[in-house]
Amino acid sequence: MSTPTGSTPPDPRRNLLLGALPEDEYRRLQPALEPVEVDVRQQLYERGKPIEHLWFPVDAVLSLLATVEGEAAVEVATVGYEGMGGLPAFLGTAESPHDTFGQIAGTAVRLPTGELRRFLSGDGALHDVLHRYTLATMIQLSQNVACNRLHTTEERCARWLLQTRDRVGADEFSLTQEFLAQMLGVRRGTVSLTAGVLQQAGVIRYTRGRITVLDADALHEAACDCYGIVQSEYRRVAAAPEV
Ligand SMILES: [Zn+2]
C-alpha cells in the first residue's frame, strides 16, 4: 500500500453505492470507512480465506480471478467505482470464492465485514442499494458470457477500455498487457494485435502498458453494445427505485 503525497484524495462518494446513500446514512457509515490506496497486483481477497473487508473503489479498479487447477487464472469480473468487492459477504458467505487483486492503482475505502452487519441490521438504504447491486452484478456476469461468445476481440477490447476510462475518470491510465489479456481471455500476442488495430486507426495510443484514449467517440463505435447495457444497469443501482 502506498500513500499519495501532495494530492487531494478523491471523494469516497464518487463510488456509486456510497453516493446512492442518503446524506444522514452516509454520515453514520463514514467513521467506519477507511480510505486506502490500492496498488496494482495487491491482493485483497484470497480464495477460501475470510472476507475481512468490503472494498468500495473510488478510482481504483479490482480484478476478480477464477483459477482452474493447472491453468492460468481467468478474470471473471472487474469492480470499479460503480461497485464493491466482497459482495459474497453481503450474501452471507464468510469466505471469498475468488482471488481478487488491484488491477489499476487508486483510492478505495474499506469497511470491516462486521461493521456491515451492524449497518444492515437497521432499516437504512444500504440494504436496498446492495440488493440492486447484486442484481446488476448478475446481469454484468451474464452479459460477459454472451459477450465472450458472440463479440470479436476488437469489440470487447474497445468495451473494456471504455469501461476502464469511466472508472479511472481519465483518458490516460496504466493497464498491463497481462491484465488486458486476462480481461479479454486471450493470449498476450492477441492483445498486441488488437490494440495495434485501434492504435493504427488513431483511436488509442498504447505504449509500455500505458493507454491513452485519443478518440472516445470512435472507441464507442468500435465497442459492442454490452458496454451500454452494463453501464445502464449500474446507473440503475445508483438511482432511487421508482415508487
Ligand atoms: Zn460484447
Short mmCIF file of C-alpha atoms and ligand atoms in Angstrom, two decimals:
data_model
loop_
_atom_site.label_atom_id
_atom_site.label_comp_id
_atom_site.label_asym_id
_atom_site.label_seq_id
_atom_site.Cartn_x
_atom_site.Cartn_y
_atom_site.Cartn_z
CA MET A 1 0.00 0.00 0.00
CA SER A 2 1.20 3.49 -0.69
CA THR A 3 0.09 6.87 0.48
CA PRO A 4 -0.17 9.62 -2.12
CA THR A 5 1.60 12.83 -1.33
CA GLY A 6 0.63 16.31 -2.34
CA SER A 7 -2.71 15.34 -3.86
CA THR A 8 -6.24 15.54 -2.50
CA PRO A 9 -7.81 12.09 -2.31
CA PRO A 10 -10.98 11.78 -4.39
CA ASP A 11 -14.35 11.99 -2.61
CA PRO A 12 -15.39 8.47 -1.46
CA ARG A 13 -18.92 9.28 -2.67
CA ARG A 14 -17.66 9.07 -6.23
CA ASN A 15 -18.31 5.39 -5.55
CA LEU A 16 -21.87 4.98 -6.83
CA LEU A 17 -23.03 2.75 -3.96
CA LEU A 18 -21.83 5.18 -1.29
CA GLY A 19 -23.10 8.07 -3.42
CA ALA A 20 -26.57 6.48 -3.53
CA LEU A 21 -26.97 6.57 0.26
CA PRO A 22 -28.96 9.41 1.83
CA GLU A 23 -26.72 12.02 3.45
CA ASP A 24 -27.57 11.08 7.08
CA GLU A 25 -26.98 7.38 6.47
CA TYR A 26 -23.63 8.05 4.78
CA ARG A 27 -22.60 10.17 7.78
CA ARG A 28 -23.37 7.28 10.13
CA LEU A 29 -21.32 4.91 7.98
CA GLN A 30 -18.43 7.32 7.39
CA PRO A 31 -16.48 6.78 10.67
CA ALA A 32 -16.23 3.05 9.85
CA LEU A 33 -14.88 3.69 6.34
CA GLU A 34 -11.11 3.64 5.96
CA PRO A 35 -9.53 5.24 2.86
CA VAL A 36 -6.80 3.03 1.41
CA GLU A 37 -4.58 3.33 -1.64
CA VAL A 38 -4.75 0.13 -3.69
CA ASP A 39 -1.66 -0.91 -5.62
CA VAL A 40 -1.51 -2.89 -8.85
CA ARG A 41 -1.40 -6.63 -8.03
CA GLN A 42 -2.12 -6.01 -4.33
CA GLN A 43 -4.15 -9.00 -3.16
CA LEU A 44 -7.39 -8.01 -1.43
CA TYR A 45 -9.08 -11.41 -1.23
CA GLU A 46 -7.72 -14.93 -1.34
CA ARG A 47 -9.91 -17.79 -2.46
CA GLY A 48 -11.15 -19.79 0.54
CA LYS A 49 -9.98 -17.16 3.05
CA PRO A 50 -12.26 -14.95 5.18
CA ILE A 51 -13.67 -11.75 3.66
CA GLU A 52 -12.43 -9.26 6.23
CA HIS A 53 -13.40 -6.04 4.47
CA LEU A 54 -15.72 -4.76 1.79
CA TRP A 55 -13.81 -2.62 -0.66
CA PHE A 56 -15.53 0.32 -2.38
CA PRO A 57 -13.29 1.56 -5.22
CA VAL A 58 -13.26 5.31 -5.73
CA ASP A 59 -10.95 5.43 -8.75
CA ALA A 60 -9.13 2.10 -8.29
CA VAL A 61 -10.19 -0.99 -10.26
CA LEU A 62 -10.25 -4.52 -8.83
CA SER A 63 -9.95 -7.78 -10.75
CA LEU A 64 -11.71 -10.98 -9.63
CA LEU A 65 -9.94 -14.09 -10.86
CA ALA A 66 -11.09 -17.69 -11.03
CA THR A 67 -8.43 -20.38 -11.10
CA VAL A 68 -8.70 -23.79 -12.67
CA GLU A 69 -6.21 -26.39 -11.48
CA GLY A 70 -3.09 -26.25 -13.63
CA GLU A 71 -4.39 -23.41 -15.85
CA ALA A 72 -3.74 -19.68 -15.98
CA ALA A 73 -6.16 -17.56 -13.92
CA VAL A 74 -9.15 -16.15 -15.80
CA GLU A 75 -10.76 -12.85 -14.96
CA VAL A 76 -14.46 -13.29 -14.19
CA ALA A 77 -15.30 -9.71 -13.28
CA THR A 78 -13.85 -6.30 -12.58
CA VAL A 79 -15.11 -3.86 -9.99
CA GLY A 80 -14.71 -0.12 -10.18
CA TYR A 81 -16.40 2.95 -8.76
CA GLU A 82 -19.81 1.52 -9.67
CA GLY A 83 -19.49 -1.30 -7.17
CA MET A 84 -17.92 -3.11 -4.27
CA GLY A 85 -15.54 -6.00 -3.63
CA GLY A 86 -16.72 -8.60 -1.11
CA LEU A 87 -20.32 -8.99 -2.34
CA PRO A 88 -20.40 -12.66 -1.14
CA ALA A 89 -20.13 -11.35 2.45
CA PHE A 90 -23.37 -9.39 1.93
CA LEU A 91 -24.95 -12.59 0.61
CA GLY A 92 -23.95 -14.46 3.76
CA THR A 93 -20.70 -16.22 2.82
CA ALA A 94 -17.71 -15.79 5.10
CA GLU A 95 -15.05 -16.94 2.62
CA SER A 96 -14.03 -15.43 -0.69
CA PRO A 97 -14.83 -17.58 -3.74
CA HIS A 98 -12.24 -15.68 -5.82
CA ASP A 99 -8.76 -14.28 -5.70
CA THR A 100 -9.01 -10.50 -6.04
CA PHE A 101 -6.22 -8.08 -6.92
CA GLY A 102 -5.78 -4.40 -7.61
CA GLN A 103 -5.87 -4.01 -11.41
CA ILE A 104 -5.49 -0.25 -11.61
CA ALA A 105 -3.93 1.64 -8.73
CA GLY A 106 -6.04 4.24 -6.99
CA THR A 107 -8.14 5.03 -3.97
CA ALA A 108 -10.74 2.82 -2.33
CA VAL A 109 -12.47 2.90 1.04
CA ARG A 110 -12.93 -0.26 3.03
CA LEU A 111 -15.47 -1.31 5.62
CA PRO A 112 -14.85 -4.18 8.09
CA THR A 113 -17.30 -7.01 7.36
CA GLY A 114 -18.52 -6.99 10.98
CA GLU A 115 -19.47 -3.33 10.62
CA LEU A 116 -21.51 -4.16 7.50
CA ARG A 117 -23.72 -6.50 9.56
CA ARG A 118 -24.24 -3.76 12.12
CA PHE A 119 -25.29 -1.24 9.44
CA LEU A 120 -27.51 -3.74 7.62
CA SER A 121 -29.42 -4.55 10.80
CA GLY A 122 -31.08 -1.13 10.65
CA ASP A 123 -33.71 -0.28 8.05
CA GLY A 124 -31.47 2.04 6.06
CA ALA A 125 -30.91 2.39 2.33
CA LEU A 126 -27.66 0.38 2.28
CA HIS A 127 -29.54 -2.90 2.20
CA ASP A 128 -31.60 -1.86 -0.85
CA VAL A 129 -28.57 -0.43 -2.64
CA LEU A 130 -26.63 -3.69 -2.17
CA HIS A 131 -29.63 -5.72 -3.36
CA ARG A 132 -29.80 -3.67 -6.54
CA TYR A 133 -26.02 -4.02 -6.91
CA THR A 134 -26.29 -7.82 -6.58
CA LEU A 135 -28.77 -7.90 -9.46
CA ALA A 136 -26.61 -5.58 -11.59
CA THR A 137 -23.61 -7.86 -10.93
CA MET A 138 -25.58 -10.91 -12.09
CA ILE A 139 -26.54 -9.03 -15.25
CA GLN A 140 -22.89 -8.00 -15.80
CA LEU A 141 -21.73 -11.61 -15.43
CA SER A 142 -24.36 -12.99 -17.81
CA GLN A 143 -23.64 -10.21 -20.32
CA ASN A 144 -19.94 -11.14 -20.13
CA VAL A 145 -20.75 -14.76 -21.01
CA ALA A 146 -22.71 -13.62 -24.08
CA CYS A 147 -20.02 -11.07 -24.97
CA ASN A 148 -17.25 -13.67 -24.85
CA ARG A 149 -19.22 -16.00 -27.12
CA LEU A 150 -20.59 -13.52 -29.65
CA HIS A 151 -18.38 -10.46 -29.94
CA THR A 152 -14.99 -10.06 -31.58
CA THR A 153 -11.80 -9.43 -29.63
CA GLU A 154 -11.65 -5.88 -31.10
CA GLU A 155 -15.20 -5.09 -29.94
CA ARG A 156 -14.53 -6.50 -26.47
CA CYS A 157 -11.20 -4.71 -26.18
CA ALA A 158 -12.89 -1.38 -27.03
CA ARG A 159 -15.64 -2.14 -24.49
CA TRP A 160 -13.17 -2.82 -21.68
CA LEU A 161 -11.09 0.24 -22.48
CA LEU A 162 -14.19 2.48 -22.37
CA GLN A 163 -15.25 0.94 -19.08
CA THR A 164 -11.79 1.39 -17.60
CA ARG A 165 -11.74 5.02 -18.75
CA ASP A 166 -15.04 5.62 -16.92
CA ARG A 167 -13.75 4.01 -13.76
CA VAL A 168 -10.46 5.88 -13.68
CA GLY A 169 -12.15 9.11 -14.75
CA ALA A 170 -9.31 9.98 -17.14
CA ASP A 171 -8.28 9.45 -20.77
CA GLU A 172 -4.92 8.07 -19.74
CA PHE A 173 -4.28 5.08 -17.49
CA SER A 174 -1.87 2.20 -16.92
CA LEU A 175 -3.09 -1.24 -17.89
CA THR A 176 -0.58 -4.04 -18.29
CA GLN A 177 -0.81 -6.37 -21.29
CA GLU A 178 -1.15 -9.21 -18.81
CA PHE A 179 -4.33 -7.72 -17.28
CA LEU A 180 -5.76 -6.77 -20.65
CA ALA A 181 -5.16 -10.36 -21.82
CA GLN A 182 -6.94 -11.66 -18.70
CA MET A 183 -9.85 -9.28 -19.25
CA LEU A 184 -10.28 -10.46 -22.82
CA GLY A 185 -9.44 -14.11 -22.17
CA VAL A 186 -6.84 -14.12 -24.96
CA ARG A 187 -3.06 -14.53 -25.27
CA ARG A 188 -0.80 -11.53 -24.87
CA GLY A 189 0.14 -11.70 -28.57
CA THR A 190 -3.52 -11.25 -29.47
CA VAL A 191 -3.69 -8.20 -27.18
CA SER A 192 -0.82 -6.58 -29.09
CA LEU A 193 -2.55 -7.21 -32.42
CA THR A 194 -5.93 -5.94 -31.19
CA ALA A 195 -4.55 -2.83 -29.53
CA GLY A 196 -2.44 -2.33 -32.68
CA VAL A 197 -5.59 -2.14 -34.84
CA LEU A 198 -7.11 0.54 -32.56
CA GLN A 199 -3.81 2.38 -32.46
CA GLN A 200 -3.41 2.36 -36.26
CA ALA A 201 -6.89 3.83 -36.55
CA GLY A 202 -5.87 6.70 -34.24
CA VAL A 203 -8.37 5.66 -31.54
CA ILE A 204 -5.85 4.92 -28.77
CA ARG A 205 -2.14 5.09 -28.05
CA TYR A 206 -0.67 2.12 -26.20
CA THR A 207 2.94 2.22 -25.14
CA ARG A 208 4.66 0.32 -22.36
CA GLY A 209 1.41 -0.56 -20.59
CA ARG A 210 0.08 3.00 -20.73
CA ILE A 211 -3.15 3.59 -22.62
CA THR A 212 -4.31 6.97 -23.89
CA VAL A 213 -7.80 7.26 -25.36
CA LEU A 214 -7.40 9.70 -28.27
CA ASP A 215 -10.88 9.45 -29.77
CA ALA A 216 -13.61 8.38 -27.30
CA ASP A 217 -16.38 8.58 -29.94
CA ALA A 218 -14.51 6.20 -32.23
CA LEU A 219 -13.88 3.89 -29.28
CA HIS A 220 -17.65 3.87 -28.60
CA GLU A 221 -18.27 2.94 -32.24
CA ALA A 222 -15.72 0.14 -32.04
CA ALA A 223 -17.20 -1.31 -28.83
CA CYS A 224 -20.03 -3.85 -28.69
CA ASP A 225 -23.45 -2.97 -27.21
CA CYS A 226 -22.51 -4.72 -23.95
CA TYR A 227 -20.81 -1.51 -22.82
CA GLY A 228 -24.05 0.50 -22.84
CA ILE A 229 -26.18 -2.36 -21.47
CA VAL A 230 -23.96 -2.90 -18.40
CA GLN A 231 -23.46 0.84 -17.89
CA SER A 232 -27.23 1.44 -17.73
CA GLU A 233 -27.63 -1.40 -15.20
CA TYR A 234 -25.14 0.23 -12.86
CA ARG A 235 -26.79 3.63 -13.31
CA ARG A 236 -30.00 1.98 -12.14
CA VAL A 237 -28.27 0.83 -8.93
CA ALA A 238 -27.32 4.40 -8.11
CA ALA A 239 -30.80 5.76 -8.82
CA ALA A 240 -33.51 5.59 -6.17
CA PRO A 241 -36.15 2.99 -7.14
CA GLU A 242 -39.33 4.37 -8.66
CA VAL A 243 -42.31 4.41 -6.34
ZN ZN B 1 -19.97 -7.54 -26.02
#
